[in-house]
Amino acid sequence: MTDTTVIVRYIVSDVQKSTDWYVNHFGFSRLPNASPAFAAVERGPLRLLLSGAGSSAARPMPDGRQPAPGGWNRIQFLFEDLAAEVERLRGQGVTFRNEILTGPGGSQILAEDPSDNLVELFQPAAWG
């Protein structure tokens, strides 16, 4: 394969609300969609597939388990000034699961999309 696009799928509870959230807060572009079952958004080489209850990705598994939003897997965005970005997003009503944590590799915080899926905002230590 030579395509450099990275594709991630999130199960969401409201396709339109999730689409708007990624477009409005993180600068994604809208792609053609089949809302309310499914939509896709794109930012650079990342395509995010947002699958609602009516999508094939949300169908039950053979053992009866039902795909659901809100786990701990996440996409990560890098920022040079994490505190300023968090302040900007809080001003727009974005919900965070925690406060900024700092470790040997840098600082991070977890934002929740409208379906409780995570977006990690990260500032590498070299930038701090």
Short mmCIF file of N, CA and C in Angstrom, two decimals:
data_model
loop_
_atom_site.label_atom_id
_atom_site.label_comp_id
_atom_site.label_asym_id
_atom_site.label_seq_id
_atom_site.Cartn_x
_atom_site.Cartn_y
_atom_site.Cartn_z
N MET A 1 0.84 -1.19 0.00
CA MET A 1 0.00 0.00 0.00
C MET A 1 0.88 1.24 0.00
N THR A 2 0.49 2.23 -0.75
CA THR A 2 1.24 3.47 -0.79
C THR A 2 0.47 4.65 -0.21
N ASP A 3 -0.78 4.43 0.17
CA ASP A 3 -1.61 5.50 0.73
C ASP A 3 -1.11 5.84 2.13
N THR A 4 -0.92 7.13 2.40
CA THR A 4 -0.41 7.55 3.71
C THR A 4 -1.51 7.98 4.65
N THR A 5 -2.77 7.83 4.24
CA THR A 5 -3.87 8.19 5.12
C THR A 5 -4.00 7.16 6.24
N VAL A 6 -4.14 7.65 7.46
CA VAL A 6 -4.41 6.79 8.62
C VAL A 6 -5.91 6.88 8.88
N ILE A 7 -6.55 5.73 9.02
CA ILE A 7 -8.00 5.69 9.22
C ILE A 7 -8.29 5.10 10.60
N VAL A 8 -9.08 5.83 11.39
CA VAL A 8 -9.49 5.41 12.73
C VAL A 8 -11.01 5.43 12.77
N ARG A 9 -11.62 4.40 13.37
CA ARG A 9 -13.07 4.38 13.50
C ARG A 9 -13.46 4.54 14.96
N TYR A 10 -14.40 5.44 15.22
CA TYR A 10 -15.00 5.59 16.54
C TYR A 10 -16.48 5.27 16.42
N ILE A 11 -16.98 4.52 17.38
CA ILE A 11 -18.42 4.30 17.52
C ILE A 11 -18.94 5.52 18.28
N VAL A 12 -20.00 6.15 17.76
CA VAL A 12 -20.53 7.36 18.40
C VAL A 12 -22.04 7.22 18.62
N SER A 13 -22.55 7.97 19.57
CA SER A 13 -23.98 7.91 19.86
C SER A 13 -24.78 8.90 19.02
N ASP A 14 -24.14 9.94 18.49
CA ASP A 14 -24.81 10.93 17.64
C ASP A 14 -23.83 11.37 16.56
N VAL A 15 -24.04 10.89 15.34
CA VAL A 15 -23.11 11.14 14.24
C VAL A 15 -22.96 12.63 13.95
N GLN A 16 -24.07 13.35 13.85
CA GLN A 16 -23.99 14.77 13.50
C GLN A 16 -23.31 15.58 14.59
N LYS A 17 -23.65 15.32 15.84
CA LYS A 17 -23.03 16.04 16.96
C LYS A 17 -21.52 15.77 17.00
N SER A 18 -21.13 14.53 16.77
CA SER A 18 -19.71 14.18 16.77
C SER A 18 -18.98 14.82 15.60
N THR A 19 -19.59 14.81 14.42
CA THR A 19 -19.00 15.45 13.25
C THR A 19 -18.75 16.92 13.52
N ASP A 20 -19.75 17.61 14.02
CA ASP A 20 -19.63 19.03 14.33
C ASP A 20 -18.52 19.29 15.35
N TRP A 21 -18.42 18.43 16.35
CA TRP A 21 -17.42 18.59 17.41
C TRP A 21 -16.01 18.54 16.83
N TYR A 22 -15.70 17.54 16.00
CA TYR A 22 -14.36 17.42 15.41
C TYR A 22 -14.06 18.56 14.44
N VAL A 23 -15.06 18.98 13.67
CA VAL A 23 -14.88 20.09 12.73
C VAL A 23 -14.66 21.40 13.50
N ASN A 24 -15.51 21.68 14.48
CA ASN A 24 -15.47 22.97 15.18
C ASN A 24 -14.29 23.12 16.15
N HIS A 25 -13.88 22.04 16.80
CA HIS A 25 -12.84 22.16 17.83
C HIS A 25 -11.45 21.80 17.36
N PHE A 26 -11.32 20.93 16.36
CA PHE A 26 -10.00 20.45 15.95
C PHE A 26 -9.70 20.65 14.47
N GLY A 27 -10.54 21.38 13.76
CA GLY A 27 -10.24 21.75 12.39
C GLY A 27 -10.32 20.65 11.36
N PHE A 28 -11.11 19.62 11.62
CA PHE A 28 -11.32 18.57 10.62
C PHE A 28 -12.19 19.11 9.49
N SER A 29 -12.06 18.53 8.32
CA SER A 29 -12.92 18.83 7.17
C SER A 29 -13.96 17.73 7.04
N ARG A 30 -15.15 18.12 6.63
CA ARG A 30 -16.22 17.15 6.41
C ARG A 30 -16.01 16.42 5.09
N LEU A 31 -16.27 15.12 5.09
CA LEU A 31 -16.29 14.33 3.87
C LEU A 31 -17.73 13.92 3.61
N PRO A 32 -18.06 13.49 2.39
CA PRO A 32 -19.44 13.02 2.15
C PRO A 32 -19.81 11.95 3.18
N ASN A 33 -21.07 11.98 3.61
CA ASN A 33 -21.46 11.04 4.67
C ASN A 33 -22.84 10.47 4.44
N ALA A 34 -23.18 9.51 5.28
CA ALA A 34 -24.49 8.86 5.26
C ALA A 34 -25.15 9.04 6.62
N SER A 35 -25.11 10.26 7.13
CA SER A 35 -25.69 10.56 8.43
C SER A 35 -27.20 10.28 8.38
N PRO A 36 -27.78 9.73 9.42
CA PRO A 36 -27.28 9.62 10.79
C PRO A 36 -26.52 8.32 11.09
N ALA A 37 -26.33 7.44 10.11
CA ALA A 37 -25.65 6.18 10.38
C ALA A 37 -24.13 6.33 10.43
N PHE A 38 -23.58 7.20 9.59
CA PHE A 38 -22.14 7.23 9.41
C PHE A 38 -21.70 8.57 8.84
N ALA A 39 -20.52 9.03 9.25
CA ALA A 39 -19.88 10.19 8.63
C ALA A 39 -18.37 10.02 8.74
N ALA A 40 -17.66 10.74 7.90
CA ALA A 40 -16.20 10.75 7.97
C ALA A 40 -15.73 12.19 7.96
N VAL A 41 -14.66 12.44 8.72
CA VAL A 41 -14.01 13.75 8.75
C VAL A 41 -12.52 13.51 8.54
N GLU A 42 -11.82 14.56 8.12
CA GLU A 42 -10.42 14.39 7.79
C GLU A 42 -9.62 15.60 8.24
N ARG A 43 -8.42 15.31 8.75
CA ARG A 43 -7.46 16.36 9.13
C ARG A 43 -6.09 15.86 8.72
N GLY A 44 -5.51 16.50 7.71
CA GLY A 44 -4.21 16.03 7.21
C GLY A 44 -4.33 14.58 6.78
N PRO A 45 -3.39 13.73 7.22
CA PRO A 45 -3.43 12.32 6.82
C PRO A 45 -4.35 11.45 7.67
N LEU A 46 -5.12 12.06 8.58
CA LEU A 46 -6.01 11.29 9.46
C LEU A 46 -7.45 11.39 8.98
N ARG A 47 -8.04 10.26 8.69
CA ARG A 47 -9.47 10.18 8.39
C ARG A 47 -10.14 9.48 9.57
N LEU A 48 -11.12 10.15 10.16
CA LEU A 48 -11.84 9.63 11.31
C LEU A 48 -13.23 9.22 10.86
N LEU A 49 -13.54 7.94 11.03
CA LEU A 49 -14.85 7.41 10.67
C LEU A 49 -15.73 7.41 11.91
N LEU A 50 -16.87 8.05 11.82
CA LEU A 50 -17.79 8.19 12.96
C LEU A 50 -19.01 7.32 12.67
N SER A 51 -19.11 6.21 13.38
CA SER A 51 -20.15 5.22 13.10
C SER A 51 -21.23 5.23 14.16
N GLY A 52 -22.46 5.51 13.74
CA GLY A 52 -23.60 5.53 14.65
C GLY A 52 -24.29 4.18 14.73
N ALA A 53 -25.39 4.15 15.45
CA ALA A 53 -26.13 2.90 15.70
C ALA A 53 -26.59 2.22 14.41
N GLY A 54 -26.85 2.97 13.35
CA GLY A 54 -27.33 2.39 12.10
C GLY A 54 -26.24 1.91 11.17
N SER A 55 -24.98 2.02 11.58
CA SER A 55 -23.87 1.61 10.71
C SER A 55 -23.56 0.13 10.88
N SER A 56 -22.89 -0.42 9.88
CA SER A 56 -22.51 -1.84 9.97
C SER A 56 -21.50 -2.06 11.10
N ALA A 57 -20.67 -1.07 11.42
CA ALA A 57 -19.68 -1.22 12.49
C ALA A 57 -20.31 -1.34 13.87
N ALA A 58 -21.57 -0.92 14.01
CA ALA A 58 -22.23 -0.96 15.30
C ALA A 58 -23.09 -2.22 15.50
N ARG A 59 -23.07 -3.12 14.53
CA ARG A 59 -23.87 -4.35 14.67
C ARG A 59 -23.27 -5.26 15.73
N PRO A 60 -24.12 -6.02 16.40
CA PRO A 60 -23.64 -6.93 17.45
C PRO A 60 -22.70 -7.99 16.89
N MET A 61 -21.76 -8.43 17.73
CA MET A 61 -20.85 -9.51 17.38
C MET A 61 -21.59 -10.84 17.50
N PRO A 62 -21.07 -11.91 16.90
CA PRO A 62 -21.75 -13.21 16.99
C PRO A 62 -22.01 -13.68 18.42
N ASP A 63 -21.15 -13.27 19.37
CA ASP A 63 -21.34 -13.69 20.76
C ASP A 63 -22.28 -12.76 21.52
N GLY A 64 -22.86 -11.76 20.83
CA GLY A 64 -23.84 -10.88 21.46
C GLY A 64 -23.29 -9.55 21.96
N ARG A 65 -21.96 -9.41 22.02
CA ARG A 65 -21.40 -8.12 22.47
C ARG A 65 -21.76 -7.02 21.48
N GLN A 66 -22.05 -5.85 22.01
CA GLN A 66 -22.46 -4.70 21.20
C GLN A 66 -21.37 -3.64 21.21
N PRO A 67 -20.85 -3.23 20.04
CA PRO A 67 -19.89 -2.13 20.03
C PRO A 67 -20.49 -0.88 20.66
N ALA A 68 -19.68 -0.16 21.44
CA ALA A 68 -20.16 1.02 22.16
C ALA A 68 -19.06 2.08 22.20
N PRO A 69 -19.44 3.34 22.27
CA PRO A 69 -18.45 4.42 22.36
C PRO A 69 -17.87 4.55 23.76
N GLY A 70 -16.79 5.34 23.85
CA GLY A 70 -16.31 5.78 25.15
C GLY A 70 -15.24 4.95 25.82
N GLY A 71 -14.43 4.22 25.08
CA GLY A 71 -13.36 3.44 25.70
C GLY A 71 -12.15 4.29 26.04
N TRP A 72 -10.99 3.66 26.13
CA TRP A 72 -9.76 4.36 26.48
C TRP A 72 -8.80 4.51 25.31
N ASN A 73 -9.08 3.87 24.16
CA ASN A 73 -8.25 4.10 22.98
C ASN A 73 -8.46 5.53 22.53
N ARG A 74 -7.44 6.10 21.88
CA ARG A 74 -7.58 7.51 21.51
C ARG A 74 -6.62 7.90 20.40
N ILE A 75 -6.96 9.01 19.77
CA ILE A 75 -6.04 9.65 18.85
C ILE A 75 -5.33 10.75 19.63
N GLN A 76 -4.15 11.15 19.14
CA GLN A 76 -3.35 12.14 19.86
C GLN A 76 -2.98 13.28 18.92
N PHE A 77 -3.11 14.50 19.42
CA PHE A 77 -2.67 15.69 18.70
C PHE A 77 -1.57 16.36 19.50
N LEU A 78 -0.55 16.85 18.81
CA LEU A 78 0.57 17.52 19.43
C LEU A 78 0.37 19.03 19.43
N PHE A 79 0.77 19.67 20.52
CA PHE A 79 0.66 21.12 20.66
C PHE A 79 1.94 21.68 21.26
N GLU A 80 2.33 22.87 20.82
CA GLU A 80 3.49 23.55 21.38
C GLU A 80 3.16 24.21 22.70
N ASP A 81 1.90 24.63 22.89
CA ASP A 81 1.47 25.29 24.13
C ASP A 81 0.17 24.62 24.59
N LEU A 82 0.33 23.53 25.31
CA LEU A 82 -0.81 22.73 25.74
C LEU A 82 -1.77 23.52 26.61
N ALA A 83 -1.25 24.28 27.56
CA ALA A 83 -2.11 25.05 28.47
C ALA A 83 -3.00 26.02 27.71
N ALA A 84 -2.45 26.69 26.71
CA ALA A 84 -3.24 27.65 25.91
C ALA A 84 -4.32 26.92 25.12
N GLU A 85 -3.99 25.76 24.58
CA GLU A 85 -4.98 24.99 23.80
C GLU A 85 -6.11 24.50 24.70
N VAL A 86 -5.76 24.04 25.89
CA VAL A 86 -6.79 23.59 26.84
C VAL A 86 -7.70 24.75 27.23
N GLU A 87 -7.12 25.90 27.47
CA GLU A 87 -7.92 27.08 27.82
C GLU A 87 -8.87 27.44 26.67
N ARG A 88 -8.37 27.41 25.42
CA ARG A 88 -9.21 27.70 24.26
C ARG A 88 -10.38 26.73 24.16
N LEU A 89 -10.09 25.45 24.32
CA LEU A 89 -11.13 24.42 24.20
C LEU A 89 -12.13 24.48 25.35
N ARG A 90 -11.64 24.73 26.56
CA ARG A 90 -12.57 24.89 27.70
C ARG A 90 -13.51 26.06 27.45
N GLY A 91 -13.00 27.13 26.85
CA GLY A 91 -13.82 28.28 26.51
C GLY A 91 -14.91 27.94 25.50
N GLN A 92 -14.70 26.88 24.73
CA GLN A 92 -15.69 26.41 23.76
C GLN A 92 -16.58 25.32 24.33
N GLY A 93 -16.41 25.01 25.62
CA GLY A 93 -17.26 24.01 26.26
C GLY A 93 -16.81 22.58 26.14
N VAL A 94 -15.56 22.34 25.70
CA VAL A 94 -15.05 20.97 25.59
C VAL A 94 -14.86 20.39 26.99
N THR A 95 -15.27 19.14 27.16
CA THR A 95 -15.15 18.43 28.43
C THR A 95 -13.84 17.64 28.45
N PHE A 96 -13.15 17.70 29.60
CA PHE A 96 -11.92 16.95 29.79
C PHE A 96 -12.13 15.90 30.86
N ARG A 97 -11.50 14.75 30.69
CA ARG A 97 -11.62 13.65 31.64
C ARG A 97 -10.69 13.84 32.82
N ASN A 98 -9.65 14.64 32.65
CA ASN A 98 -8.67 14.85 33.71
C ASN A 98 -8.09 16.25 33.58
N GLU A 99 -7.10 16.55 34.41
CA GLU A 99 -6.34 17.79 34.31
C GLU A 99 -5.03 17.47 33.59
N ILE A 100 -4.27 18.48 33.24
CA ILE A 100 -2.98 18.26 32.57
C ILE A 100 -2.06 17.48 33.50
N LEU A 101 -1.51 16.39 32.98
CA LEU A 101 -0.55 15.56 33.70
C LEU A 101 0.80 15.71 33.03
N THR A 102 1.87 15.77 33.82
CA THR A 102 3.20 15.90 33.27
C THR A 102 4.06 14.73 33.71
N GLY A 103 4.77 14.15 32.75
CA GLY A 103 5.67 13.03 33.00
C GLY A 103 6.97 13.25 32.26
N PRO A 104 7.82 12.23 32.23
CA PRO A 104 9.13 12.40 31.60
C PRO A 104 9.07 12.69 30.10
N GLY A 105 8.01 12.26 29.42
CA GLY A 105 7.90 12.47 27.98
C GLY A 105 7.21 13.76 27.60
N GLY A 106 6.51 14.36 28.54
CA GLY A 106 5.78 15.59 28.24
C GLY A 106 4.52 15.71 29.07
N SER A 107 3.60 16.53 28.58
CA SER A 107 2.35 16.79 29.30
C SER A 107 1.18 16.37 28.43
N GLN A 108 0.10 15.91 29.08
CA GLN A 108 -1.06 15.45 28.35
C GLN A 108 -2.34 15.70 29.12
N ILE A 109 -3.44 15.72 28.38
CA ILE A 109 -4.78 15.81 28.95
C ILE A 109 -5.72 15.11 27.99
N LEU A 110 -6.83 14.58 28.50
CA LEU A 110 -7.77 13.82 27.68
C LEU A 110 -9.08 14.58 27.53
N ALA A 111 -9.41 14.95 26.29
CA ALA A 111 -10.70 15.56 25.96
C ALA A 111 -11.67 14.46 25.57
N GLU A 112 -12.95 14.67 25.91
CA GLU A 112 -14.00 13.70 25.55
C GLU A 112 -14.84 14.28 24.43
N ASP A 113 -15.05 13.49 23.36
CA ASP A 113 -15.97 13.93 22.32
C ASP A 113 -17.39 13.72 22.81
N PRO A 114 -18.42 14.08 22.04
CA PRO A 114 -19.80 13.97 22.53
C PRO A 114 -20.24 12.55 22.88
N SER A 115 -19.48 11.52 22.44
CA SER A 115 -19.81 10.13 22.76
C SER A 115 -18.85 9.53 23.78
N ASP A 116 -18.06 10.36 24.45
CA ASP A 116 -17.08 9.95 25.45
C ASP A 116 -15.86 9.24 24.87
N ASN A 117 -15.65 9.32 23.54
CA ASN A 117 -14.40 8.85 22.95
C ASN A 117 -13.33 9.88 23.28
N LEU A 118 -12.08 9.43 23.36
CA LEU A 118 -11.01 10.31 23.81
C LEU A 118 -10.17 10.89 22.69
N VAL A 119 -9.71 12.11 22.92
CA VAL A 119 -8.69 12.77 22.12
C VAL A 119 -7.63 13.23 23.11
N GLU A 120 -6.41 12.74 22.92
CA GLU A 120 -5.31 13.14 23.80
C GLU A 120 -4.63 14.36 23.21
N LEU A 121 -4.48 15.40 24.01
CA LEU A 121 -3.72 16.58 23.64
C LEU A 121 -2.38 16.45 24.35
N PHE A 122 -1.29 16.55 23.60
CA PHE A 122 0.03 16.24 24.14
C PHE A 122 1.04 17.31 23.75
N GLN A 123 1.86 17.68 24.73
CA GLN A 123 2.99 18.59 24.48
C GLN A 123 4.25 17.85 24.88
N PRO A 124 5.10 17.49 23.90
CA PRO A 124 6.34 16.79 24.23
C PRO A 124 7.24 17.61 25.14
N ALA A 125 7.99 16.95 25.98
CA ALA A 125 8.86 17.63 26.94
C ALA A 125 9.86 18.54 26.22
N ALA A 126 10.31 18.17 25.05
CA ALA A 126 11.27 18.98 24.31
C ALA A 126 10.71 20.34 23.96
N TRP A 127 9.38 20.48 23.87
CA TRP A 127 8.74 21.75 23.54
C TRP A 127 8.49 22.59 24.78
N GLY A 128 8.55 21.96 25.98
CA GLY A 128 8.20 22.66 27.21
C GLY A 128 9.37 23.36 27.78
#
